[in-house]
PDB file of C-alpha atoms and ligand atoms in Angstrom:
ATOM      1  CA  UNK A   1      -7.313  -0.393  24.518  1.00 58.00           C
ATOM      2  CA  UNK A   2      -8.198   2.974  23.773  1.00 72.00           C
ATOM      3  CA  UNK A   3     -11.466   4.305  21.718  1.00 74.00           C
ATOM      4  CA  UNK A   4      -9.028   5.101  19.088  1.00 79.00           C
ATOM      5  CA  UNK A   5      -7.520   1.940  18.512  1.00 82.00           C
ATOM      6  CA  UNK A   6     -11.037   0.390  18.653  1.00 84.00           C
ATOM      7  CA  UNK A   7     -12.073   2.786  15.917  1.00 85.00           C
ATOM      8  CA  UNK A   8      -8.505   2.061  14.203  1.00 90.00           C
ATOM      9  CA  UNK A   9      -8.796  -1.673  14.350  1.00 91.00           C
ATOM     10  CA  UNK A  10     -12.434  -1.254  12.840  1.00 94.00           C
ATOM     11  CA  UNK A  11     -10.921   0.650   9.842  1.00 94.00           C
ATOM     12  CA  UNK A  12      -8.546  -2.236   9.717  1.00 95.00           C
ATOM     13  CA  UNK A  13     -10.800  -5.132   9.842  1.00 96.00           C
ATOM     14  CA  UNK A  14     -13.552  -3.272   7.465  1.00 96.00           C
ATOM     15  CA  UNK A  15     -10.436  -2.961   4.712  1.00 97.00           C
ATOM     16  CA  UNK A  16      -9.716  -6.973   5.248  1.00 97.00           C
ATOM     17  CA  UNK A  17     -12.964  -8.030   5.113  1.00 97.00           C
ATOM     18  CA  UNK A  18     -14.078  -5.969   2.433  1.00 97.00           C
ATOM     19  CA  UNK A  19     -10.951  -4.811   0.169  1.00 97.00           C
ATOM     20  CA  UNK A  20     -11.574  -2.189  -2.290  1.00 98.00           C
ATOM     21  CA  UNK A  21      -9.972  -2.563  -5.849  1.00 98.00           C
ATOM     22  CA  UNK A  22      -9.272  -6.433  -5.730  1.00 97.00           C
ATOM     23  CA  UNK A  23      -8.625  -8.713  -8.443  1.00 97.00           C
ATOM     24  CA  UNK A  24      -6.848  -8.001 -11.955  1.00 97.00           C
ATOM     25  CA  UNK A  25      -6.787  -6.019 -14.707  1.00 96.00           C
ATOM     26  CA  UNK A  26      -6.346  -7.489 -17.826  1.00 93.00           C
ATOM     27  CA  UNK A  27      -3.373  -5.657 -20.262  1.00 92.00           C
ATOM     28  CA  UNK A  28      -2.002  -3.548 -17.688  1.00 96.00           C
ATOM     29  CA  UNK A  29       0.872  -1.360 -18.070  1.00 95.00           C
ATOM     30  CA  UNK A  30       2.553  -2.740 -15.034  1.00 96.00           C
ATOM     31  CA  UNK A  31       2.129  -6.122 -13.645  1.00 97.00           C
ATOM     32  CA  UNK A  32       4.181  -6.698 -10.403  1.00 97.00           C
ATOM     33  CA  UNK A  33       4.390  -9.143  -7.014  1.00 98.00           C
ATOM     34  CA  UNK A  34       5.857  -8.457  -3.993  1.00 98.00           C
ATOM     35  CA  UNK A  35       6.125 -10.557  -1.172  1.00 98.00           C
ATOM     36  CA  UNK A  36       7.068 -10.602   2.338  1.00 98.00           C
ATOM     37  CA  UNK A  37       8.827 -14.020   3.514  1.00 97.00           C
ATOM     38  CA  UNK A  38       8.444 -13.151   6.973  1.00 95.00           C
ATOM     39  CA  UNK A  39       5.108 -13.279   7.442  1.00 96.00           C
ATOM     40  CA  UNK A  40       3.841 -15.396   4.654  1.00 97.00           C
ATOM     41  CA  UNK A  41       1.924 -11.986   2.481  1.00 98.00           C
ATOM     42  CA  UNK A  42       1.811 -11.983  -1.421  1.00 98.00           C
ATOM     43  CA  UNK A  43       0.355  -9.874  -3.557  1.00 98.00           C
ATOM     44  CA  UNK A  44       0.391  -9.212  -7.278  1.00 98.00           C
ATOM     45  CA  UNK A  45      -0.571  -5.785  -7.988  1.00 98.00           C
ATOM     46  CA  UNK A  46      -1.790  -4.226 -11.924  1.00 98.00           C
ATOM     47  CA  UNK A  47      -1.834  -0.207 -12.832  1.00 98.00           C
ATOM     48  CA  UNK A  48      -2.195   1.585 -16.023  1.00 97.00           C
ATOM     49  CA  UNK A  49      -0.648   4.812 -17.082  1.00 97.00           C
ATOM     50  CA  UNK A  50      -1.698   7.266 -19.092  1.00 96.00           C
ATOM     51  CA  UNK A  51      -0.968  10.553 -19.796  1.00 94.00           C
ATOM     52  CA  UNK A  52       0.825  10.428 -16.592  1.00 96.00           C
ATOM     53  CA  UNK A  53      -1.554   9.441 -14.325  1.00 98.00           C
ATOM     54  CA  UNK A  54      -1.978   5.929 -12.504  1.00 98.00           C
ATOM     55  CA  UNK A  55      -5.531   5.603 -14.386  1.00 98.00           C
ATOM     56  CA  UNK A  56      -6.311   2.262 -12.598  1.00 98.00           C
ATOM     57  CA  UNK A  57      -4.951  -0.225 -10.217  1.00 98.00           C
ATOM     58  CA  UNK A  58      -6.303  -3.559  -8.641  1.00 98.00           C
ATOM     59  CA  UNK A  59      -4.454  -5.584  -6.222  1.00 98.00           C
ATOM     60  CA  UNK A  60      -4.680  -9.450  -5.650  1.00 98.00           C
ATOM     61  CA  UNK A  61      -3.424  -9.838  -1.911  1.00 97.00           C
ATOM     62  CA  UNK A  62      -2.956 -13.041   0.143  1.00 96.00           C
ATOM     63  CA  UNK A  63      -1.787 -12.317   3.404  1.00 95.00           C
ATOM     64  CA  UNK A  64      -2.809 -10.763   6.755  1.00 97.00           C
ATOM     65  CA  UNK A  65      -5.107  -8.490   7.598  1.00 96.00           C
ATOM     66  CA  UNK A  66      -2.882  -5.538   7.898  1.00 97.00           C
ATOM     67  CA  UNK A  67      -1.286  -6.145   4.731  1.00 98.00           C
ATOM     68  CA  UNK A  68      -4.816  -6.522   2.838  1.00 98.00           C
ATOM     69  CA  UNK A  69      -5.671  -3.282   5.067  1.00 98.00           C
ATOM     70  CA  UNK A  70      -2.792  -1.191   3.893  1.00 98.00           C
ATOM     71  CA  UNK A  71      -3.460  -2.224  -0.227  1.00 98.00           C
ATOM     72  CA  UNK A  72      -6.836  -1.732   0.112  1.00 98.00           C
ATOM     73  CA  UNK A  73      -6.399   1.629   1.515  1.00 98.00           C
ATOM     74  CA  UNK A  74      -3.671   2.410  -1.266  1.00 98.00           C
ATOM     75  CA  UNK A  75      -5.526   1.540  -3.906  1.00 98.00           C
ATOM     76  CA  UNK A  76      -8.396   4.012  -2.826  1.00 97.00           C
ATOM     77  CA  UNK A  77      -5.259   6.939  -2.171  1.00 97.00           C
ATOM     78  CA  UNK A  78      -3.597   6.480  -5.689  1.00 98.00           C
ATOM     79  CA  UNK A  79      -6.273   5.723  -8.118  1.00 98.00           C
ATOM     80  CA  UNK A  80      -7.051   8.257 -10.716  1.00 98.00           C
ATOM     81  CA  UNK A  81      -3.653  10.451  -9.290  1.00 97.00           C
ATOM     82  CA  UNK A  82      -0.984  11.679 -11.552  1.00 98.00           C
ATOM     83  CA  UNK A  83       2.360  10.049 -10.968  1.00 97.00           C
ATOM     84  CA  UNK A  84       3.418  13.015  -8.817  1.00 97.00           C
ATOM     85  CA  UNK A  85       0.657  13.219  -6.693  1.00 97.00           C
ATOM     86  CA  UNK A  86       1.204   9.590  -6.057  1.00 98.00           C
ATOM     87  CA  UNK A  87       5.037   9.676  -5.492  1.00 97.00           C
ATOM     88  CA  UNK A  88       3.416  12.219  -2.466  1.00 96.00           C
ATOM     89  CA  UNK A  89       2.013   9.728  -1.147  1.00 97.00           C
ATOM     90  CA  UNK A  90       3.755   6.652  -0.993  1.00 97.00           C
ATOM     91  CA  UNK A  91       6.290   9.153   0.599  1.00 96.00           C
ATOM     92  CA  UNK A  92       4.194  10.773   3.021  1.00 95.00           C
ATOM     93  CA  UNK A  93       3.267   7.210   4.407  1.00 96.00           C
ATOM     94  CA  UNK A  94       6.426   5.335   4.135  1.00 96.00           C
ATOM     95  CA  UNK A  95       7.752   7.773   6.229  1.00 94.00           C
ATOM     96  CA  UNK A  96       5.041   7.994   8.740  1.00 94.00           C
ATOM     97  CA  UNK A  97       5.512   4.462   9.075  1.00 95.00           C
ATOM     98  CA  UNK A  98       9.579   4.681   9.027  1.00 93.00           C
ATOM     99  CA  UNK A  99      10.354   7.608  11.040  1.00 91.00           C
ATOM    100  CA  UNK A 100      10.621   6.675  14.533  1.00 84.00           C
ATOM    101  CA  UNK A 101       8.299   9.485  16.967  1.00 79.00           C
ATOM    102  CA  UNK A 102       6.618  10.952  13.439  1.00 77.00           C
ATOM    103  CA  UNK A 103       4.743  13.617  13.402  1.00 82.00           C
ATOM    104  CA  UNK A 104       3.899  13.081  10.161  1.00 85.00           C
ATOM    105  CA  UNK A 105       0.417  15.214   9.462  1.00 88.00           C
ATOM    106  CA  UNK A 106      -2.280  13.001   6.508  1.00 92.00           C
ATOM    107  CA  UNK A 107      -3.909  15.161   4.880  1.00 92.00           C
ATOM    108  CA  UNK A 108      -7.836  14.180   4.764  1.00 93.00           C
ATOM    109  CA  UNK A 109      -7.204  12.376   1.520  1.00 91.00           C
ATOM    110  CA  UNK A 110      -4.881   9.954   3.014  1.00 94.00           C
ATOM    111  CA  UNK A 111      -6.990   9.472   7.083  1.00 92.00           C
ATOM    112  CA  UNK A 112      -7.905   5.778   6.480  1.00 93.00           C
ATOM    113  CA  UNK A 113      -4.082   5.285   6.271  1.00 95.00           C
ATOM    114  CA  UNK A 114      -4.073   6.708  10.098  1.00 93.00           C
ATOM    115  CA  UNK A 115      -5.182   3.500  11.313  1.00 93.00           C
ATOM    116  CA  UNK A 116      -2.008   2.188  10.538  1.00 95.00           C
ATOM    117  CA  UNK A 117       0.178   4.154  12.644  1.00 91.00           C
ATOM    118  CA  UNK A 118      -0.222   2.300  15.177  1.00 88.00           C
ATOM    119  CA  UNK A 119       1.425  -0.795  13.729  1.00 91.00           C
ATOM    120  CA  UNK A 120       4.383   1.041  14.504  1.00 90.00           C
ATOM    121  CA  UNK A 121       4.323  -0.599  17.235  1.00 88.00           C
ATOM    122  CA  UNK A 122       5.209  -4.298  16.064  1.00 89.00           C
ATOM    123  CA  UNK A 123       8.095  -3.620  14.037  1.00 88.00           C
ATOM    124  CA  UNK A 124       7.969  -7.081  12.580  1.00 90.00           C
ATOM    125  CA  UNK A 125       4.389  -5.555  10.791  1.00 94.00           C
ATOM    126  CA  UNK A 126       5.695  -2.741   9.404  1.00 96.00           C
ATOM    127  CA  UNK A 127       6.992  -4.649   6.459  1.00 97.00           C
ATOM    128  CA  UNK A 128       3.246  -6.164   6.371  1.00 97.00           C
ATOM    129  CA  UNK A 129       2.115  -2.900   6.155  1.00 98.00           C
ATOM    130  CA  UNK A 130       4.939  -1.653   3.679  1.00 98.00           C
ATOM    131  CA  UNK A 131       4.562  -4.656   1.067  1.00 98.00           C
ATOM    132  CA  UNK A 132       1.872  -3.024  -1.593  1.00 98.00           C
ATOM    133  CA  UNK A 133       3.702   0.862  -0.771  1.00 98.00           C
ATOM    134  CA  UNK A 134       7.335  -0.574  -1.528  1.00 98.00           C
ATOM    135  CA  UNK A 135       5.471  -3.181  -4.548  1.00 98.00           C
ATOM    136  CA  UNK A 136       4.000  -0.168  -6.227  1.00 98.00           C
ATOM    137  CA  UNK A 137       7.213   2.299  -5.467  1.00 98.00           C
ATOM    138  CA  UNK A 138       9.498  -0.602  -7.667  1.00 97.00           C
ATOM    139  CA  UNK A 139       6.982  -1.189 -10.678  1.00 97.00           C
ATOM    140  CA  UNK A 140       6.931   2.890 -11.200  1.00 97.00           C
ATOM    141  CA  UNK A 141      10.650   2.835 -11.114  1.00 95.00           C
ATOM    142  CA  UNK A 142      10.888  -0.400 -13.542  1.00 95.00           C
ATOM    143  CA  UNK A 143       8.369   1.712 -15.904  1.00 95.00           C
ATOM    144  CA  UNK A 144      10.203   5.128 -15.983  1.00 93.00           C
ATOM    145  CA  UNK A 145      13.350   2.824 -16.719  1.00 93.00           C
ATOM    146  CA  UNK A 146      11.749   0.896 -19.457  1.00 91.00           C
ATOM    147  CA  UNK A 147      12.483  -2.042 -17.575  1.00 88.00           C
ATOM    148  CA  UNK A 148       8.851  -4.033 -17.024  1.00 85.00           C
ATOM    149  CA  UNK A 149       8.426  -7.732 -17.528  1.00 87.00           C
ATOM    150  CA  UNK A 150       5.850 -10.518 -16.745  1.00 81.00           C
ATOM    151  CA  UNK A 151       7.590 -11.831 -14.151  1.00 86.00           C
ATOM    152  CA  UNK A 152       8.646  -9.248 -11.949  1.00 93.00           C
ATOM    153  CA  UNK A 153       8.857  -9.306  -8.411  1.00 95.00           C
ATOM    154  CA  UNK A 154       9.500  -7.378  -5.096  1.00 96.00           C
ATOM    155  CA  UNK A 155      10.841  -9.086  -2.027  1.00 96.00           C
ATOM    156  CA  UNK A 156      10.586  -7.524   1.233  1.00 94.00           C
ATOM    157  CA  UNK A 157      14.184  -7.984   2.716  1.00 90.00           C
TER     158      UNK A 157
HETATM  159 ZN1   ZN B   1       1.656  -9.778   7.199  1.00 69.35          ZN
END
């Protein structure tokens, strides 16, 4: 175990333990849960939009520590972005994460997600790690298609 992945699994545990932007905002614009079968995670995450920005976002997450890590650490990347700037994003990582021998570059904005890379490794995680990126990704598209309800949901496949 390298320094790095001390310093990464720090980052990690610091996010679990401590998860920035939990719990639920009442009225939001979009209201959405996504869960991953295969390793038990759920989480129901709430943004607002306006004036095309994601003005605010809290996340309610019940699973491991890497998926609490990687929502945690989302929330703090997207909040207070416009919807462009946080399309970037969730692009930017979900390929990091995706593209086998990345070289994807974060820029500074984005270095807590670094500590993920290295779930990589466990390809049964990445879909831990995915769950609040690919959550968010579907409640933008159900917005821009007028398409939101109560009860919607993401399942990680
Ligand atoms: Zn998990």
């Amino acid at each position: 175990m390298s320094l790095t992945d001390d310093l990464y699994r720090e980052t990690i545990l610091d996010h679990y333990h401590q998860p920035r932007n939990q719990g639920e905002l009442a009225n939001a614009t979009v209201k959405i849960e996504g869960v991953n079968p295969l390793c038990g995670d759920e989480i129901t995450l709430y943004f607002n939009v306006d004036d095309k920005t994601l003005s605010d976002v809290k996340i309610n997450s019940h699973g491991c520590s890497i998926n609490t890590a990687s929502g945690s650490i989302m929330t703090e990347c997207v909040k207070g972005q416009s919807l462009d700037n946080v399309k970037e994003v969730v692009d930017t990582f979900k390929s990091m994460m995706l593209t086998k021998d990345d070289d994807t570059e974060l820029p500074e904005e984005m270095e807590d997600l670094e500590c993920l890379r290295g779930v990589k490794k466990y390809p049964v995680r990445i879909k831990c790690a995915l769950l609040p990126w690919n959550t968010l990704q579907q409640g933008l598209e159900r917005l821009q298609s007028g398409k939101t309800s109560s009860s919607d949901q993401y399942v990680e496949k």
